[in-house]
């Protein structure tokens, strides 16, 4: 067995806790790519991935993974190297990620919507060996960004694919002789760095090992009814935790099912895919579900193959939840989790009221949850409180972030999630809200401080405050309050001008303000701080 590779900046589990998780069978002697290759060996001819007109069998997928791994090794990527993977919903995302695991390298999952600001931070924080992206996405020149990054950072290699994830760069990687499939890392190694929306304006990178991530995947497979028969639609960004492990493509490919990648989640995109491929399971965020429920196109397509819909990432109203089975004919499986680790699901056979109002039970018997009042004392069942958790899928610290870790984790290893939940006598959780100053825009997390800092750089802006405002479809939208500098005409500080400035700074589109209000001053607390509570109530 290979010795574990310890990355600088990774917070390990206490030795006795880790050994306890292994004894209990929560952590197993397996790396994340190995279940895929077990499926390749069992049924190489079966369809693994579908995207548009491209159909990839398990045999073809395994071959591509090993060829791309050889090509990346030729670029100098090896065990422990970090690689920023910045791709949309294309088969190459799956191929590249498995190829990196085959090498023992560490992919950093960067959502396709991210731009210069975020990608530069990821490259610098991780000291990335390589950056894998597409040349253009949603009009953004990512090939140009790749050229800027490689020019600025010695030793960084870039792999720039065509917008559909193919092209000459992929062909060059695939031209290599495939590596032999063998273990080149330890299950205890860091396997990936997941990104998380934060409240600090800095990127938060979540280091999962093969053990922690694999545990969540293995338990999600049966709880979500995944098997060789499953045809899973991925309509959310493929790098999101929901799409990767809950149960995600890791779960479906381990079980021998089929993954169907959609470029977006709109009804006119996904309804034809559900009918054409006989999709049985999909994971969506509430705004997508509402779009499906309210679409006039439902009657034009046969959606009867859809067995279950896993909905998470943001709060789903009970009203919308109750419409799922009668209108879409599918079982609603609400979930609640966080990229930091904890995952909860409603079981597929729960009663209708639980299905509509609760967000699940923890997947693992090793998960420990505390629901606490403001003073740190436990609350009674059914009473809202602050959720803290630790367990075999929950990290003990962010990557290279000691100050953030001191605020986010207790001394005995509990993660302060920032969620307000109520837990009933059965253990089922209902999400009430957030305690952290974070905006959840349709499942995408926005740190107000990051947006505020960029707006402050705009000429004419004296001060700025960014908040989340309620929205029936997205859950929350982003609103900016701006105080102009003395002598500045307030009419020049328009929403369009601010958004143009933020685009020039390379901010992701989903973080842009949806609304803007120019004010003379901000409401203040008794301590002189900006009262965002009063702003939300205005």
mmCIF file of N, CA and C in Angstrom, residues 303-403:
data_model
loop_
_atom_site.group_PDB
_atom_site.id
_atom_site.type_symbol
_atom_site.label_atom_id
_atom_site.label_comp_id
_atom_site.label_asym_id
_atom_site.label_seq_id
_atom_site.Cartn_x
_atom_site.Cartn_y
_atom_site.Cartn_z
ATOM 1 N N UNK A 303 -42.479 12.292 -20.537
ATOM 2 C CA UNK A 303 -41.579 12.345 -19.384
ATOM 3 C C UNK A 303 -41.818 11.178 -18.430
ATOM 4 N N UNK A 304 -42.526 10.153 -18.903
ATOM 5 C CA UNK A 304 -42.962 9.071 -18.015
ATOM 6 C C UNK A 304 -41.820 8.209 -17.495
ATOM 7 N N UNK A 305 -40.651 8.269 -18.132
ATOM 8 C CA UNK A 305 -39.512 7.478 -17.639
ATOM 9 C C UNK A 305 -38.938 8.041 -16.350
ATOM 10 N N UNK A 306 -39.228 9.313 -16.057
ATOM 11 C CA UNK A 306 -38.622 9.994 -14.910
ATOM 12 C C UNK A 306 -39.168 9.419 -13.613
ATOM 13 N N UNK A 307 -38.323 8.710 -12.879
ATOM 14 C CA UNK A 307 -38.739 8.047 -11.645
ATOM 15 C C UNK A 307 -38.603 8.959 -10.433
ATOM 16 N N UNK A 308 -37.492 9.701 -10.340
ATOM 17 C CA UNK A 308 -37.273 10.543 -9.166
ATOM 18 C C UNK A 308 -36.520 11.802 -9.537
ATOM 19 N N UNK A 309 -36.827 12.853 -8.788
ATOM 20 C CA UNK A 309 -36.144 14.134 -8.920
ATOM 21 C C UNK A 309 -35.518 14.480 -7.581
ATOM 22 N N UNK A 310 -34.203 14.600 -7.573
ATOM 23 C CA UNK A 310 -33.492 15.047 -6.377
ATOM 24 C C UNK A 310 -33.372 16.557 -6.454
ATOM 25 N N UNK A 311 -33.923 17.261 -5.477
ATOM 26 C CA UNK A 311 -33.930 18.719 -5.474
ATOM 27 C C UNK A 311 -33.179 19.219 -4.251
ATOM 28 N N UNK A 312 -32.207 20.079 -4.469
ATOM 29 C CA UNK A 312 -31.427 20.646 -3.380
ATOM 30 C C UNK A 312 -30.703 21.877 -3.853
ATOM 31 N N UNK A 313 -29.767 22.353 -3.032
ATOM 32 C CA UNK A 313 -28.964 23.515 -3.390
ATOM 33 C C UNK A 313 -29.542 24.827 -2.917
ATOM 34 N N UNK A 314 -30.843 24.873 -2.655
ATOM 35 C CA UNK A 314 -31.513 26.066 -2.139
ATOM 36 C C UNK A 314 -32.858 25.618 -1.582
ATOM 37 N N UNK A 315 -33.525 26.519 -0.889
ATOM 38 C CA UNK A 315 -34.798 26.192 -0.253
ATOM 39 C C UNK A 315 -35.895 26.012 -1.302
ATOM 40 N N UNK A 316 -36.646 24.915 -1.201
ATOM 41 C CA UNK A 316 -37.779 24.646 -2.073
ATOM 42 C C UNK A 316 -39.057 24.870 -1.275
ATOM 43 N N UNK A 317 -39.957 25.650 -1.820
ATOM 44 C CA UNK A 317 -41.207 25.898 -1.103
ATOM 45 C C UNK A 317 -42.053 24.638 -1.076
ATOM 46 N N UNK A 318 -42.801 24.480 0.019
ATOM 47 C CA UNK A 318 -43.676 23.314 0.131
ATOM 48 C C UNK A 318 -44.731 23.316 -0.969
ATOM 49 N N UNK A 319 -45.154 24.511 -1.373
ATOM 50 C CA UNK A 319 -46.147 24.611 -2.444
ATOM 51 C C UNK A 319 -45.627 23.995 -3.740
ATOM 52 N N UNK A 320 -44.399 24.339 -4.098
ATOM 53 C CA UNK A 320 -43.808 23.769 -5.314
ATOM 54 C C UNK A 320 -43.545 22.281 -5.135
ATOM 55 N N UNK A 321 -43.110 21.894 -3.943
ATOM 56 C CA UNK A 321 -42.805 20.485 -3.694
ATOM 57 C C UNK A 321 -44.029 19.603 -3.922
ATOM 58 N N UNK A 322 -45.178 20.086 -3.503
ATOM 59 C CA UNK A 322 -46.397 19.280 -3.625
ATOM 60 C C UNK A 322 -46.862 19.121 -5.073
ATOM 61 N N UNK A 323 -46.326 19.898 -5.976
ATOM 62 C CA UNK A 323 -46.730 19.808 -7.384
ATOM 63 C C UNK A 323 -45.952 18.748 -8.155
ATOM 64 N N UNK A 324 -44.825 18.286 -7.618
ATOM 65 C CA UNK A 324 -43.917 17.459 -8.399
ATOM 66 C C UNK A 324 -44.550 16.141 -8.845
ATOM 67 N N UNK A 325 -45.054 15.368 -7.898
ATOM 68 C CA UNK A 325 -45.586 14.055 -8.283
ATOM 69 C C UNK A 325 -46.826 14.170 -9.186
ATOM 70 N N UNK A 326 -47.812 15.001 -8.861
ATOM 71 C CA UNK A 326 -48.981 15.062 -9.747
ATOM 72 C C UNK A 326 -48.701 15.661 -11.119
ATOM 73 N N UNK A 327 -47.740 16.575 -11.217
ATOM 74 C CA UNK A 327 -47.513 17.258 -12.488
ATOM 75 C C UNK A 327 -46.387 16.662 -13.311
ATOM 76 N N UNK A 328 -45.364 16.114 -12.675
ATOM 77 C CA UNK A 328 -44.242 15.523 -13.409
ATOM 78 C C UNK A 328 -44.229 14.003 -13.305
ATOM 79 N N UNK A 329 -45.039 13.442 -12.421
ATOM 80 C CA UNK A 329 -45.123 11.995 -12.306
ATOM 81 C C UNK A 329 -43.913 11.345 -11.671
ATOM 82 N N UNK A 330 -43.085 12.134 -11.010
ATOM 83 C CA UNK A 330 -41.851 11.613 -10.419
ATOM 84 C C UNK A 330 -41.884 11.757 -8.907
ATOM 85 N N UNK A 331 -41.137 10.889 -8.231
ATOM 86 C CA UNK A 331 -40.955 11.008 -6.788
ATOM 87 C C UNK A 331 -40.043 12.200 -6.512
ATOM 88 N N UNK A 332 -40.470 13.083 -5.616
ATOM 89 C CA UNK A 332 -39.602 14.175 -5.182
ATOM 90 C C UNK A 332 -38.711 13.676 -4.061
ATOM 91 N N UNK A 333 -37.397 13.841 -4.240
ATOM 92 C CA UNK A 333 -36.451 13.512 -3.176
ATOM 93 C C UNK A 333 -35.689 14.779 -2.814
ATOM 94 N N UNK A 334 -36.173 15.459 -1.798
ATOM 95 C CA UNK A 334 -35.454 16.646 -1.357
ATOM 96 C C UNK A 334 -34.162 16.242 -0.658
ATOM 97 N N UNK A 335 -33.166 17.055 -0.827
ATOM 98 C CA UNK A 335 -31.890 16.851 -0.163
ATOM 99 C C UNK A 335 -31.359 18.163 0.368
ATOM 100 N N UNK A 336 -30.407 18.043 1.247
ATOM 101 C CA UNK A 336 -29.760 19.222 1.821
ATOM 102 C C UNK A 336 -28.346 18.820 2.190
ATOM 103 N N UNK A 337 -27.405 19.574 1.696
ATOM 104 C CA UNK A 337 -26.021 19.260 2.014
ATOM 105 C C UNK A 337 -25.126 20.429 1.720
ATOM 106 N N UNK A 338 -23.860 20.167 1.804
ATOM 107 C CA UNK A 338 -22.864 21.210 1.575
ATOM 108 C C UNK A 338 -21.611 20.557 1.019
ATOM 109 N N UNK A 339 -20.917 21.306 0.183
ATOM 110 C CA UNK A 339 -19.703 20.756 -0.404
ATOM 111 C C UNK A 339 -18.685 20.378 0.670
ATOM 112 N N UNK A 340 -18.782 21.004 1.840
ATOM 113 C CA UNK A 340 -17.882 20.663 2.945
ATOM 114 C C UNK A 340 -18.062 19.227 3.419
ATOM 115 N N UNK A 341 -19.206 18.604 3.104
ATOM 116 C CA UNK A 341 -19.311 17.192 3.448
ATOM 117 C C UNK A 341 -20.686 16.639 3.701
ATOM 118 N N UNK A 342 -21.401 17.153 4.703
ATOM 119 C CA UNK A 342 -22.663 16.555 5.127
ATOM 120 C C UNK A 342 -23.668 16.503 3.983
ATOM 121 N N UNK A 343 -24.307 15.335 3.820
ATOM 122 C CA UNK A 343 -25.375 15.164 2.831
ATOM 123 C C UNK A 343 -26.571 14.536 3.531
ATOM 124 N N UNK A 344 -27.745 15.072 3.246
ATOM 125 C CA UNK A 344 -29.005 14.554 3.782
ATOM 126 C C UNK A 344 -29.972 14.312 2.623
ATOM 127 N N UNK A 345 -30.761 13.245 2.712
ATOM 128 C CA UNK A 345 -31.827 12.993 1.743
ATOM 129 C C UNK A 345 -33.089 12.594 2.480
ATOM 130 N N UNK A 346 -34.238 12.997 1.930
ATOM 131 C CA UNK A 346 -35.473 12.296 2.249
ATOM 132 C C UNK A 346 -35.405 10.927 1.589
ATOM 133 N N UNK A 347 -35.821 9.904 2.280
ATOM 134 C CA UNK A 347 -35.853 8.588 1.657
ATOM 135 C C UNK A 347 -36.948 8.558 0.604
ATOM 136 N N UNK A 348 -36.802 7.703 -0.380
ATOM 137 C CA UNK A 348 -37.721 7.693 -1.508
ATOM 138 C C UNK A 348 -39.143 7.303 -1.108
ATOM 139 N N UNK A 349 -39.304 6.617 0.005
ATOM 140 C CA UNK A 349 -40.627 6.137 0.387
ATOM 141 C C UNK A 349 -41.253 6.939 1.524
ATOM 142 N N UNK A 350 -40.800 8.162 1.761
ATOM 143 C CA UNK A 350 -41.378 8.943 2.864
ATOM 144 C C UNK A 350 -42.805 9.362 2.524
ATOM 145 N N UNK A 351 -43.556 9.735 3.542
ATOM 146 C CA UNK A 351 -44.928 10.204 3.343
ATOM 147 C C UNK A 351 -44.917 11.559 2.646
ATOM 148 N N UNK A 352 -46.051 11.945 2.106
ATOM 149 C CA UNK A 352 -46.151 13.154 1.286
ATOM 150 C C UNK A 352 -45.784 14.415 2.071
ATOM 151 N N UNK A 353 -46.195 14.491 3.330
ATOM 152 C CA UNK A 353 -45.919 15.689 4.117
ATOM 153 C C UNK A 353 -44.422 15.843 4.372
ATOM 154 N N UNK A 354 -43.763 14.747 4.729
ATOM 155 C CA UNK A 354 -42.311 14.793 4.923
ATOM 156 C C UNK A 354 -41.612 15.162 3.625
ATOM 157 N N UNK A 355 -42.073 14.582 2.522
ATOM 158 C CA UNK A 355 -41.469 14.861 1.220
ATOM 159 C C UNK A 355 -41.536 16.336 0.878
ATOM 160 N N UNK A 356 -42.641 16.989 1.242
ATOM 161 C CA UNK A 356 -42.844 18.384 0.860
ATOM 162 C C UNK A 356 -42.168 19.366 1.799
ATOM 163 N N UNK A 357 -41.984 18.985 3.070
ATOM 164 C CA UNK A 357 -41.567 19.978 4.064
ATOM 165 C C UNK A 357 -40.188 19.741 4.667
ATOM 166 N N UNK A 358 -39.623 18.555 4.460
ATOM 167 C CA UNK A 358 -38.333 18.242 5.074
ATOM 168 C C UNK A 358 -37.251 18.093 4.014
ATOM 169 N N UNK A 359 -36.012 18.271 4.465
ATOM 170 C CA UNK A 359 -34.869 18.146 3.561
ATOM 171 C C UNK A 359 -33.966 16.972 3.918
ATOM 172 N N UNK A 360 -34.471 16.020 4.709
ATOM 173 C CA UNK A 360 -33.782 14.753 4.789
ATOM 174 C C UNK A 360 -33.136 14.383 6.100
ATOM 175 N N UNK A 361 -32.647 13.146 6.092
ATOM 176 C CA UNK A 361 -31.833 12.561 7.161
ATOM 177 C C UNK A 361 -30.394 12.464 6.686
ATOM 178 N N UNK A 362 -29.417 12.522 7.586
ATOM 179 C CA UNK A 362 -28.023 12.311 7.176
ATOM 180 C C UNK A 362 -27.856 10.942 6.506
ATOM 181 N N UNK A 363 -26.987 10.893 5.506
ATOM 182 C CA UNK A 363 -26.788 9.627 4.794
ATOM 183 C C UNK A 363 -25.981 8.642 5.618
ATOM 184 N N UNK A 364 -25.130 9.131 6.494
ATOM 185 C CA UNK A 364 -24.185 8.251 7.181
ATOM 186 C C UNK A 364 -24.516 8.097 8.660
ATOM 187 N N UNK A 365 -24.443 6.875 9.175
ATOM 188 C CA UNK A 365 -24.591 6.704 10.631
ATOM 189 C C UNK A 365 -23.451 7.338 11.409
ATOM 190 N N UNK A 366 -22.372 7.690 10.726
ATOM 191 C CA UNK A 366 -21.252 8.348 11.395
ATOM 192 C C UNK A 366 -21.384 9.849 11.476
ATOM 193 N N UNK A 367 -22.414 10.437 10.822
ATOM 194 C CA UNK A 367 -22.610 11.880 10.880
ATOM 195 C C UNK A 367 -23.126 12.294 12.257
ATOM 196 N N UNK A 368 -22.496 13.303 12.832
ATOM 197 C CA UNK A 368 -22.915 13.863 14.116
ATOM 198 C C UNK A 368 -23.424 15.281 13.877
ATOM 199 N N UNK A 369 -24.618 15.578 14.380
ATOM 200 C CA UNK A 369 -25.234 16.885 14.179
ATOM 201 C C UNK A 369 -25.585 17.521 15.520
ATOM 202 N N UNK A 370 -25.332 18.819 15.617
ATOM 203 C CA UNK A 370 -25.767 19.620 16.753
ATOM 204 C C UNK A 370 -26.650 20.737 16.226
ATOM 205 N N UNK A 371 -27.766 21.003 16.903
ATOM 206 C CA UNK A 371 -28.624 22.143 16.582
ATOM 207 C C UNK A 371 -28.681 22.996 17.835
ATOM 208 N N UNK A 372 -28.083 24.193 17.755
ATOM 209 C CA UNK A 372 -27.813 24.983 18.960
ATOM 210 C C UNK A 372 -28.476 26.354 18.906
ATOM 211 N N UNK A 373 -28.851 26.843 20.072
ATOM 212 C CA UNK A 373 -29.334 28.216 20.208
ATOM 213 C C UNK A 373 -28.159 29.182 20.093
ATOM 214 N N UNK A 374 -28.479 30.476 20.086
ATOM 215 C CA UNK A 374 -27.422 31.476 19.960
ATOM 216 C C UNK A 374 -26.393 31.373 21.077
ATOM 217 N N UNK A 375 -26.823 30.911 22.243
ATOM 218 C CA UNK A 375 -25.892 30.816 23.364
ATOM 219 C C UNK A 375 -25.122 29.498 23.394
ATOM 220 N N UNK A 376 -25.305 28.669 22.368
ATOM 221 C CA UNK A 376 -24.551 27.425 22.267
ATOM 222 C C UNK A 376 -25.176 26.229 22.950
ATOM 223 N N UNK A 377 -26.376 26.389 23.491
ATOM 224 C CA UNK A 377 -27.054 25.262 24.145
ATOM 225 C C UNK A 377 -27.964 24.561 23.143
ATOM 226 N N UNK A 378 -28.153 23.238 23.304
ATOM 227 C CA UNK A 378 -29.021 22.508 22.371
ATOM 228 C C UNK A 378 -30.464 23.000 22.437
ATOM 229 N N UNK A 379 -31.139 23.010 21.291
ATOM 230 C CA UNK A 379 -32.544 23.402 21.243
ATOM 231 C C UNK A 379 -33.425 22.158 21.288
ATOM 232 N N UNK A 380 -34.681 22.338 21.589
ATOM 233 C CA UNK A 380 -35.627 21.226 21.625
ATOM 234 C C UNK A 380 -35.957 20.772 20.209
ATOM 235 N N UNK A 381 -36.363 19.520 20.019
ATOM 236 C CA UNK A 381 -36.775 19.051 18.688
ATOM 237 C C UNK A 381 -37.829 19.970 18.081
ATOM 238 N N UNK A 382 -37.655 20.277 16.792
ATOM 239 C CA UNK A 382 -38.583 21.145 16.093
ATOM 240 C C UNK A 382 -38.296 22.622 16.236
ATOM 241 N N UNK A 383 -37.335 22.980 17.084
ATOM 242 C CA UNK A 383 -36.980 24.384 17.299
ATOM 243 C C UNK A 383 -35.799 24.772 16.424
ATOM 244 N N UNK A 384 -35.886 25.869 15.677
ATOM 245 C CA UNK A 384 -34.764 26.263 14.821
ATOM 246 C C UNK A 384 -33.518 26.588 15.627
ATOM 247 N N UNK A 385 -32.373 26.228 15.058
ATOM 248 C CA UNK A 385 -31.096 26.538 15.683
ATOM 249 C C UNK A 385 -29.972 26.446 14.683
ATOM 250 N N UNK A 386 -28.778 26.779 15.128
ATOM 251 C CA UNK A 386 -27.593 26.751 14.279
ATOM 252 C C UNK A 386 -27.117 25.305 14.110
ATOM 253 N N UNK A 387 -26.868 24.907 12.874
ATOM 254 C CA UNK A 387 -26.434 23.535 12.601
ATOM 255 C C UNK A 387 -24.915 23.451 12.597
ATOM 256 N N UNK A 388 -24.388 22.531 13.411
ATOM 257 C CA UNK A 388 -22.975 22.164 13.400
ATOM 258 C C UNK A 388 -22.897 20.675 13.108
ATOM 259 N N UNK A 389 -21.829 20.254 12.426
ATOM 260 C CA UNK A 389 -21.729 18.841 12.078
ATOM 261 C C UNK A 389 -20.273 18.408 11.959
ATOM 262 N N UNK A 390 -20.056 17.121 12.207
ATOM 263 C CA UNK A 390 -18.790 16.478 11.910
ATOM 264 C C UNK A 390 -19.104 15.032 11.533
ATOM 265 N N UNK A 391 -18.182 14.397 10.825
ATOM 266 C CA UNK A 391 -18.442 13.026 10.412
ATOM 267 C C UNK A 391 -17.478 12.579 9.327
ATOM 268 N N UNK A 392 -17.686 11.375 8.817
ATOM 269 C CA UNK A 392 -16.722 10.781 7.879
ATOM 270 C C UNK A 392 -16.708 11.392 6.495
ATOM 271 N N UNK A 393 -17.663 12.286 6.181
ATOM 272 C CA UNK A 393 -17.638 12.985 4.895
ATOM 273 C C UNK A 393 -17.385 14.475 5.045
ATOM 274 N N UNK A 394 -17.254 14.959 6.261
ATOM 275 C CA UNK A 394 -17.127 16.395 6.503
ATOM 276 C C UNK A 394 -15.685 16.750 6.822
ATOM 277 N N UNK A 395 -15.167 17.729 6.097
ATOM 278 C CA UNK A 395 -13.769 18.127 6.241
ATOM 279 C C UNK A 395 -13.510 18.685 7.639
ATOM 280 N N UNK A 396 -12.230 18.741 7.994
ATOM 281 C CA UNK A 396 -11.815 19.340 9.267
ATOM 282 C C UNK A 396 -11.202 20.721 9.079
ATOM 283 N N UNK A 397 -11.168 21.202 7.837
ATOM 284 C CA UNK A 397 -10.621 22.525 7.592
ATOM 285 C C UNK A 397 -10.525 22.797 6.108
ATOM 286 N N UNK A 398 -10.636 24.069 5.738
ATOM 287 C CA UNK A 398 -10.442 24.474 4.348
ATOM 288 C C UNK A 398 -8.963 24.406 3.984
ATOM 289 N N UNK A 399 -8.686 24.419 2.690
ATOM 290 C CA UNK A 399 -7.323 24.292 2.189
ATOM 291 C C UNK A 399 -6.605 25.630 2.304
ATOM 292 N N UNK A 400 -5.494 25.631 3.039
ATOM 293 C CA UNK A 400 -4.638 26.806 3.181
ATOM 294 C C UNK A 400 -5.418 28.026 3.664
ATOM 295 N N UNK A 401 -6.182 27.869 4.738
ATOM 296 C CA UNK A 401 -7.031 28.953 5.244
ATOM 297 C C UNK A 401 -7.118 28.907 6.765
ATOM 298 N N UNK A 402 -6.001 29.073 7.476
ATOM 299 C CA UNK A 402 -6.023 28.923 8.939
ATOM 300 C C UNK A 402 -6.941 29.901 9.647
ATOM 301 N N UNK A 403 -7.010 31.154 9.203
ATOM 302 C CA UNK A 403 -7.876 32.126 9.869
ATOM 303 C C UNK A 403 -9.341 31.770 9.659
#
